[in-house]
CSV table of C-alpha atoms and ligand atoms in Angstrom, one decimal:
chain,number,residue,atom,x,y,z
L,1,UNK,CA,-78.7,41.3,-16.9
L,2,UNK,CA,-76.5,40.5,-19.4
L,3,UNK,CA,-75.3,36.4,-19.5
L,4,UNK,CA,-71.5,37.8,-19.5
L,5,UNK,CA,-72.2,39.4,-16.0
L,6,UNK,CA,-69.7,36.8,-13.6
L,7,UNK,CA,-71.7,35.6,-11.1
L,8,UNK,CA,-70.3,35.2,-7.1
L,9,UNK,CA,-69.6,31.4,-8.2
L,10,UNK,CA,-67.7,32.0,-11.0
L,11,UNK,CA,-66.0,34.8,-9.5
L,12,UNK,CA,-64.9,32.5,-6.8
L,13,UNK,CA,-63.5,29.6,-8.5
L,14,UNK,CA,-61.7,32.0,-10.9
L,15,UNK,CA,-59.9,33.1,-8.2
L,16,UNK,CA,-59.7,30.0,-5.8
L,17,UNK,CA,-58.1,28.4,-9.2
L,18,UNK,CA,-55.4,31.1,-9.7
L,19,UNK,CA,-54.5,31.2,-6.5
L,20,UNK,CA,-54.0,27.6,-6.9
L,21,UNK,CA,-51.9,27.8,-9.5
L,22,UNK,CA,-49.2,29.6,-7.9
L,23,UNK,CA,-49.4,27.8,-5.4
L,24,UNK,CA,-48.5,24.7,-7.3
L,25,UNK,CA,-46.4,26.8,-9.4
L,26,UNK,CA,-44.5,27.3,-6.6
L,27,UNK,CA,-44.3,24.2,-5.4
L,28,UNK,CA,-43.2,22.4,-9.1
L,29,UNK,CA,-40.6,25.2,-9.7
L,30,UNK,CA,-37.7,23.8,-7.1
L,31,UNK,CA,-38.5,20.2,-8.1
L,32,UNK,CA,-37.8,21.1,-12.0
L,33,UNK,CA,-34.6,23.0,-10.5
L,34,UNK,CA,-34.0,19.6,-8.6
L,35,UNK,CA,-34.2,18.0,-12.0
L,36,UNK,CA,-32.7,20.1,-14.9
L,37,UNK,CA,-29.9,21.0,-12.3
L,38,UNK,CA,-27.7,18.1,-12.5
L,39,UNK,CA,-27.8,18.4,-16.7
L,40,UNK,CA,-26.9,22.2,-15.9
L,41,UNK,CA,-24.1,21.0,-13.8
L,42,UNK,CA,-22.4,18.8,-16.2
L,43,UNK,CA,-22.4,21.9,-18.7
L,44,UNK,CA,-19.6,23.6,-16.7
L,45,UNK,CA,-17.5,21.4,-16.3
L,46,UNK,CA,-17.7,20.4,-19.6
L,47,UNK,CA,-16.4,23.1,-21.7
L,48,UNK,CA,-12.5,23.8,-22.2
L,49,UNK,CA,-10.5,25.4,-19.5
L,50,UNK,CA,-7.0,27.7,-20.8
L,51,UNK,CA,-4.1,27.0,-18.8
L,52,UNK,CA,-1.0,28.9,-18.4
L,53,UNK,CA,1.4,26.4,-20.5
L,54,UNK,CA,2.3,27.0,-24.0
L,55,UNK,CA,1.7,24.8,-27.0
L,56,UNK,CA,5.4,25.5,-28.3
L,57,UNK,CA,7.7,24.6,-24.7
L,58,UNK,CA,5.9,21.2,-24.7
L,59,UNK,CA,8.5,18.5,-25.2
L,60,UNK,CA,8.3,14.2,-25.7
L,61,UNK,CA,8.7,14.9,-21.8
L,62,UNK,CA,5.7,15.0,-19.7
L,63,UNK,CA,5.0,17.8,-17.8
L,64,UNK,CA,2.4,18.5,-15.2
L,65,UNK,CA,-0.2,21.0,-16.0
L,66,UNK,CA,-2.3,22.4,-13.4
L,67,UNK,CA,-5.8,23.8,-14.5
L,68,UNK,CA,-8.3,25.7,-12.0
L,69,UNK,CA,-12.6,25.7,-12.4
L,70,UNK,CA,-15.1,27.3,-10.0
L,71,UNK,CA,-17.1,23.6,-8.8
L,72,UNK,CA,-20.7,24.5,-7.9
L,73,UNK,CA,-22.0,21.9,-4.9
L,74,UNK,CA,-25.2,22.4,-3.9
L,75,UNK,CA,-24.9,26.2,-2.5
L,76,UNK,CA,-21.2,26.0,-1.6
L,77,UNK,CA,-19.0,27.2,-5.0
L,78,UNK,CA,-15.3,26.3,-5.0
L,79,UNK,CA,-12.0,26.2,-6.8
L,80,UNK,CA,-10.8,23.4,-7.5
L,81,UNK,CA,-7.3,22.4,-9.1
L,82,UNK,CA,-6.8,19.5,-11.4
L,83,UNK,CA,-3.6,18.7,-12.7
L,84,UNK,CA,-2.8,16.3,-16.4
L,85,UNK,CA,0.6,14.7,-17.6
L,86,UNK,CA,1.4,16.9,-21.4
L,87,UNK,CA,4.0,16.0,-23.9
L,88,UNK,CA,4.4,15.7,-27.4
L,89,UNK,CA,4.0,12.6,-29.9
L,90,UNK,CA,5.3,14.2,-32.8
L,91,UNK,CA,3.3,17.1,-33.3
L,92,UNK,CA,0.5,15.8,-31.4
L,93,UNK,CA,-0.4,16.9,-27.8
L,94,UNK,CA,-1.2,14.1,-25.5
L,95,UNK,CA,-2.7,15.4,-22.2
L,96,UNK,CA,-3.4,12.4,-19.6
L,97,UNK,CA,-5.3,12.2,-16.8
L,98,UNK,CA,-3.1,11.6,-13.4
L,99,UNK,CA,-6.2,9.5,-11.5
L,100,UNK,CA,-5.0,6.3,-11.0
L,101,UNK,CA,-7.2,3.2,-12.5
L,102,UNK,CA,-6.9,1.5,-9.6
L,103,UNK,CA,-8.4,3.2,-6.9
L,104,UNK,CA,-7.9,7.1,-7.6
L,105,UNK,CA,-4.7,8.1,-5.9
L,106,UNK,CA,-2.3,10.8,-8.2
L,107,UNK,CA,0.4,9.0,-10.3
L,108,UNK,CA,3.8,10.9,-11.5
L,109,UNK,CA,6.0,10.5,-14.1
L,110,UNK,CA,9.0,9.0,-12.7
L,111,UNK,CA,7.9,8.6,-9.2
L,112,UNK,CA,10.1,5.8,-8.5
L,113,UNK,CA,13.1,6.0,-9.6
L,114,UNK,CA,13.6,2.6,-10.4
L,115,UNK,CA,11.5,2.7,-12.9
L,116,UNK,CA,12.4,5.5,-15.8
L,117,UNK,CA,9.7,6.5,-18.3
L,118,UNK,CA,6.5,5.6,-16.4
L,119,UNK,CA,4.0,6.8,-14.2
L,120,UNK,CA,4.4,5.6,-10.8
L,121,UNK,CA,1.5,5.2,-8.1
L,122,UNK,CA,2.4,6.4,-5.0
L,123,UNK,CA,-0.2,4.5,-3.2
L,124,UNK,CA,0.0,1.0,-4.1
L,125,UNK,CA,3.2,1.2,-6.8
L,126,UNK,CA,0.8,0.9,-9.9
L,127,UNK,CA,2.6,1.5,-13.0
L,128,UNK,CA,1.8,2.7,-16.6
L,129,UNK,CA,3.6,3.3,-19.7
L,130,UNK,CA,4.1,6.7,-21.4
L,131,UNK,CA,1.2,5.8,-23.5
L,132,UNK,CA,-1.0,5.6,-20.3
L,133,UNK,CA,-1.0,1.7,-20.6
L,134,UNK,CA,-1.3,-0.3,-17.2
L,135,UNK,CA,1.7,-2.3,-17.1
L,136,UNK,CA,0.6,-5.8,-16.0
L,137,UNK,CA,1.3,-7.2,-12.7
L,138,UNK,CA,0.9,-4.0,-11.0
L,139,UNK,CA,-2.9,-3.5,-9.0
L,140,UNK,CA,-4.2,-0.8,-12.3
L,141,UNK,CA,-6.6,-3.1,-13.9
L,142,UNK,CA,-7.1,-0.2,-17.2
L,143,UNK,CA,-4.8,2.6,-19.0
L,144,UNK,CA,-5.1,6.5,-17.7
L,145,UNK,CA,-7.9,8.4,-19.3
L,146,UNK,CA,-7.0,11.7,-21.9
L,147,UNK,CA,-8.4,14.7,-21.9
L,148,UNK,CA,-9.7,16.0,-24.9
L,149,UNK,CA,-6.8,19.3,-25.8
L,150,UNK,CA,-7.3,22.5,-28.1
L,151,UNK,CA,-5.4,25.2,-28.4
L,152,UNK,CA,-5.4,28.6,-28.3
L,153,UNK,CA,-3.3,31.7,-29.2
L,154,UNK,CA,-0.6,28.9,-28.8
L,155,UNK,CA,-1.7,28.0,-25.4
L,156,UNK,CA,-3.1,24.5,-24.0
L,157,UNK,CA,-6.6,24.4,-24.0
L,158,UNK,CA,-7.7,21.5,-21.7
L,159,UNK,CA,-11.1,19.4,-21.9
L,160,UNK,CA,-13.3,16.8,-20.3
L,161,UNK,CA,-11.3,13.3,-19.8
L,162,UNK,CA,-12.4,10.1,-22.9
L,163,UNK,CA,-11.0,6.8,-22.2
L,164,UNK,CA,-7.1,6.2,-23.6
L,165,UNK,CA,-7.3,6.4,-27.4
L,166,UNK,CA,-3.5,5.6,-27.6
L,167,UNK,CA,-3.3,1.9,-26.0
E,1,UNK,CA,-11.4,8.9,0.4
E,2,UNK,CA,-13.3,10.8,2.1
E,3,UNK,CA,-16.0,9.8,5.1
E,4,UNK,CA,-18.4,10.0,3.2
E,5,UNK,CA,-21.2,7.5,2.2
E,6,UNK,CA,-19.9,6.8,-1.6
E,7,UNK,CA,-16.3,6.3,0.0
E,8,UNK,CA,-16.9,4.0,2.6
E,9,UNK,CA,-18.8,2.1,0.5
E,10,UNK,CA,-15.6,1.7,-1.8
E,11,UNK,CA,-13.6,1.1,1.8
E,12,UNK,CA,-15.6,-1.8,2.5
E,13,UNK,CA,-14.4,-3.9,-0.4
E,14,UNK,CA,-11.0,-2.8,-0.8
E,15,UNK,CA,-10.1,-2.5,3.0
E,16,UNK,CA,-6.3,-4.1,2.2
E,17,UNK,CA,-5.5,-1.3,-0.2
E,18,UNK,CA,-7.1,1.5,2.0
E,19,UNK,CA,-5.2,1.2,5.1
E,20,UNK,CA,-4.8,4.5,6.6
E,21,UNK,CA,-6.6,7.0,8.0
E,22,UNK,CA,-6.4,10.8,8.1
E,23,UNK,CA,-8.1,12.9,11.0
E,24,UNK,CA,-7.7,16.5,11.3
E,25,UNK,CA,-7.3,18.0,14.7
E,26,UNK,CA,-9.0,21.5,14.9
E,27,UNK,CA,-8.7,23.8,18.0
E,28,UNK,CA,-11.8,26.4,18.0
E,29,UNK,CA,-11.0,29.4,19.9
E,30,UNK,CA,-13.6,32.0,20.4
E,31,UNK,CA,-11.6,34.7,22.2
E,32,UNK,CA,-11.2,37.9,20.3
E,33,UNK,CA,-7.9,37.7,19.7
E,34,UNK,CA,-8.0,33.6,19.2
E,35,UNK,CA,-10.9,33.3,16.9
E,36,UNK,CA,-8.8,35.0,14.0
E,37,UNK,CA,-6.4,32.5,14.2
E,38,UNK,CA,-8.2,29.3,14.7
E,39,UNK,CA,-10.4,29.8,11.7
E,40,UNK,CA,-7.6,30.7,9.6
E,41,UNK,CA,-5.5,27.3,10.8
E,42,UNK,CA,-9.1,25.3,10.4
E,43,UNK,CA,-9.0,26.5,7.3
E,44,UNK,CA,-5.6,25.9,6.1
E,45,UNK,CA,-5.4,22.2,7.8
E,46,UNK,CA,-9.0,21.4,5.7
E,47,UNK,CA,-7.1,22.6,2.3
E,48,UNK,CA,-4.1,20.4,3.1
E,49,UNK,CA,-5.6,17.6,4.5
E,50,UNK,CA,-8.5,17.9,1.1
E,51,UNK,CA,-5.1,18.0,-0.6
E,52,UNK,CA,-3.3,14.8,0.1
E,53,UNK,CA,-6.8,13.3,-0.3
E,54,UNK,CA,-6.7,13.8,-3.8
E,55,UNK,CA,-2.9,12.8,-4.2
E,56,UNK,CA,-3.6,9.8,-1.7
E,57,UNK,CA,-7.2,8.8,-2.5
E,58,UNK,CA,-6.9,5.5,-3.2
E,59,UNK,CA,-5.2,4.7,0.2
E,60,UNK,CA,-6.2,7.4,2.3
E,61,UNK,CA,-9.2,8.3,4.3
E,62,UNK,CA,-9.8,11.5,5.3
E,63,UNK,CA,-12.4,11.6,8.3
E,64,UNK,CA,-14.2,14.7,9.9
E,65,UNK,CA,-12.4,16.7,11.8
E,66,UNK,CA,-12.0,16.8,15.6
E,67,UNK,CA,-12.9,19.9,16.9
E,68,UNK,CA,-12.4,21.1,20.3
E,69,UNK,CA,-11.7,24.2,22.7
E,70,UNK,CA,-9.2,24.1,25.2
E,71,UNK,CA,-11.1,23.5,28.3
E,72,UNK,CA,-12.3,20.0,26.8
E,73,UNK,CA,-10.1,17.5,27.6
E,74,UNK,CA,-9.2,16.2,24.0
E,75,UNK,CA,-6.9,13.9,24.8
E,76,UNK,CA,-9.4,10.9,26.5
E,77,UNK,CA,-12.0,12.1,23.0
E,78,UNK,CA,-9.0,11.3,20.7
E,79,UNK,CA,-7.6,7.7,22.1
E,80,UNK,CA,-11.6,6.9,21.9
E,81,UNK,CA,-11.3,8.0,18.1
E,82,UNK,CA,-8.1,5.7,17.7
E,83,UNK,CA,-9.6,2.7,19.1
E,84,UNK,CA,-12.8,3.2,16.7
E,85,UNK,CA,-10.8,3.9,13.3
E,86,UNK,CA,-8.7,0.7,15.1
E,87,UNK,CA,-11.7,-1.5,15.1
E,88,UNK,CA,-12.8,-0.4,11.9
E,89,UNK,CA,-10.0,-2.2,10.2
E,90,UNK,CA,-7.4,0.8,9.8
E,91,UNK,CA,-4.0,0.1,10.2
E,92,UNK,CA,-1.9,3.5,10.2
E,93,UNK,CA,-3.8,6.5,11.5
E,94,UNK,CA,-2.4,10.0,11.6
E,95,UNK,CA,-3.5,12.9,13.2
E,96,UNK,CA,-3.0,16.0,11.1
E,97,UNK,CA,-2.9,19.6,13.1
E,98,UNK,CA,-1.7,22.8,13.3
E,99,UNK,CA,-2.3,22.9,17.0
E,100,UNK,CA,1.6,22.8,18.7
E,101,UNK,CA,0.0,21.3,22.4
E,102,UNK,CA,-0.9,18.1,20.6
E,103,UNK,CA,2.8,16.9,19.6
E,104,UNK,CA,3.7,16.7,23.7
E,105,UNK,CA,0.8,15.4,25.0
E,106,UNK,CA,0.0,12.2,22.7
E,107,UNK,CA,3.7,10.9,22.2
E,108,UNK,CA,1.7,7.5,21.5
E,109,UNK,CA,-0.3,8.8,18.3
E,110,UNK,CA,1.2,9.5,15.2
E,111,UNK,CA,0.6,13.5,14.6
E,112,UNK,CA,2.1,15.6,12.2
E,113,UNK,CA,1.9,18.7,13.2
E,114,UNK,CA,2.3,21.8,10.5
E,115,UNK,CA,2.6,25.2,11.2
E,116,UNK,CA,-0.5,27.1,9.9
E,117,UNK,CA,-0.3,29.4,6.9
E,118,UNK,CA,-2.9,31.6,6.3
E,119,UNK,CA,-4.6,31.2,2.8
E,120,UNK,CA,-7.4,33.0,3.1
E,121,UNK,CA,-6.0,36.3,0.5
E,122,UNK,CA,-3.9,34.1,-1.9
E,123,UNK,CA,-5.2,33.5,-5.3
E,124,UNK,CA,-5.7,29.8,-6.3
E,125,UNK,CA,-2.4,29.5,-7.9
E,126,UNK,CA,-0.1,30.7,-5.1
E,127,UNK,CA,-2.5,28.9,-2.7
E,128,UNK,CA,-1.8,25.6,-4.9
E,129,UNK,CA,1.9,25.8,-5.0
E,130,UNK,CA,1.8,26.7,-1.2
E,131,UNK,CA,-0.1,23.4,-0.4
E,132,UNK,CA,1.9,21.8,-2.6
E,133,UNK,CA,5.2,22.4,-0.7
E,134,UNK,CA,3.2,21.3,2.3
E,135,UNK,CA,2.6,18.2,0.8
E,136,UNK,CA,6.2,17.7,0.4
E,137,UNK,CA,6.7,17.7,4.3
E,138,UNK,CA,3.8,15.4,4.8
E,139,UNK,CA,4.9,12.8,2.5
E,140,UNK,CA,7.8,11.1,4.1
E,141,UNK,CA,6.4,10.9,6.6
E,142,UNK,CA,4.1,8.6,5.3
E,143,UNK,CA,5.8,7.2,3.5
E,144,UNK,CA,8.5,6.2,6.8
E,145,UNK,CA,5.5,4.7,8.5
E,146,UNK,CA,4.0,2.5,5.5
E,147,UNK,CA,7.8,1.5,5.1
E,148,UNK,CA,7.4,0.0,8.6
E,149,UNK,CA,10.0,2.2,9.4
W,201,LIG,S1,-4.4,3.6,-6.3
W,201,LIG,FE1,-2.8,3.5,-7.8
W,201,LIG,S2,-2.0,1.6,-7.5
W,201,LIG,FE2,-3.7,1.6,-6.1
């Protein structure tokens, strides 16, 4: 008998320990998943989405801009629809966020008219300049985010949001 | 805002800015020739009402939605819900449906009732500008009742 020959023992924990491997392999798998997910998550929604407007019709006026990404929520994928203010500083595109600072409701750009050349909030008549800038006395306690902006093929390329780099 | 646990949690602190409540009335109807229809106006009132979440967040709170069949009787469920969101320190609560039978039998709640449009084949775009228009109905009438109208 040779000493190579694998005896019952060693025949049994071989396999016993394979066995057990899958089974913890199965077992660790999903709770990696659980843990690289989130980081996988933030990837998509952090790349630059194409909208429909063009670079060149942009004006000092700002303009909504609606952009569309697939959201991935557990199991359930959906569309969803955010919108950001664009105009032009010279030849610099200025895309800002509409989520009012103060609690999250949508500004617009001349919601009241009362007050021209601001962003108006609906909810509890916050106010910001054209610059994003929270005009004091009003509930905002900061100046609306920017999205970072590309282009391409002359159309508006539109980012994840920074904090105001104007104000 | 939405009922959930992150939301209320903001809610809790800020409970003199977010004053009003939003809760969806869904019929569910499983006759042949009902359950077409009641899914497709479940699903249009839960766009809309996810809609003027986001333009209202900071202000509104949109909870679950009621959902009932026709034999229940909805309206003894629904003045329970108004006294709860009542006691829970909300001060304008509207009841958002697509459901006609609700806007002669509860003269005393505030509903505001839409006609359903069916979304389910539009593309996001047209399905956007759709809810959008929507949201134009919807918001003077808010706005009459935070007015004190
Ligand atoms: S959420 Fe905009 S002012 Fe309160």
């Amino acid at each position: 008998m040779s000493n190579n020959r694998v005896t019952r023992r060693q025949f049994l924990n071989y396999t016993l320990t394979g066995v057990g491997g899958f089974m913890a392999a199965g077992m660790l798998m999903p709770m990696v998943r659980f843990a690289v997910d989130p980081v996988l998550q933030k990837k998509e929604g952090g790349d630059f989405i194409l909208t429909k407007q063009k670079i060149s019709e942009l004006t000092e006026v700002p303009v909504k801009v609606d952009f569309t990404f697939e959201q991935v929520d557990a199991w359930y994928k959906s569309n969803v629809t955010n919108t950001a203010w664009v105009y032009k500083e010279g030849e610099e595109v200025i895309a800002l966020s509409p989520v009012c600072k103060h609690l999250g409701c949508t500004v617009n750009w001349e919601g009241d008219p009362e007050h021209k050349n601001q962003f108006f909030c609906p909810c509890h008549a916050g106010r910001y300049e054209k610059n994003g800038d929270n005009i004091k006395g009003t509930p905002p306690l900061g100046p609306l985010d920017e999205f970072e902006v590309k282009e391409k093929d002359g159309l508006l390329m539109i980012g994840n949001t920074r904090a105001n780099t104007l104000v | 805002m939405f009922w959930i646990g992150k939301d209320v949690d903001v809610f809790l602190t800020q409970k003199e800015f977010i004053d009003t409540a939003i809760v969806p009335l869904a019929v569910m109807d499983g006759s042949p020739i009902g359950m077409k229809q009641s899914a497709s106006a479940a699903e249009f009132l839960m766009s809309l009402t996810a809609f003027v979440e986001q333009q209202f967040k900071g202000r509104i709170m949109v909870t679950p939605p009621f959902t009932y069949t026709n034999s229940m009787p909805k309206k003894n469920f629904i003045e329970a819900i108004d006294d709860e969101l009542k006691s829970a320190g909300f001060k304008y609560i509207f009841y958002m449906t697509s459901d006609h039978s609700w806007t002669s039998e509860t003269p005393e709640l505030t509903v505001l009732w839409l006609p359903s449009i069916p979304l389910g084949d539009m593309d996001q775009s047209v399905k956007q500008s759709v809810l959008s228009d929507q949201l134009r109905q919807v918001v003077p009438m808010l706005s009459a009742k935070w007015a004190g109208q």
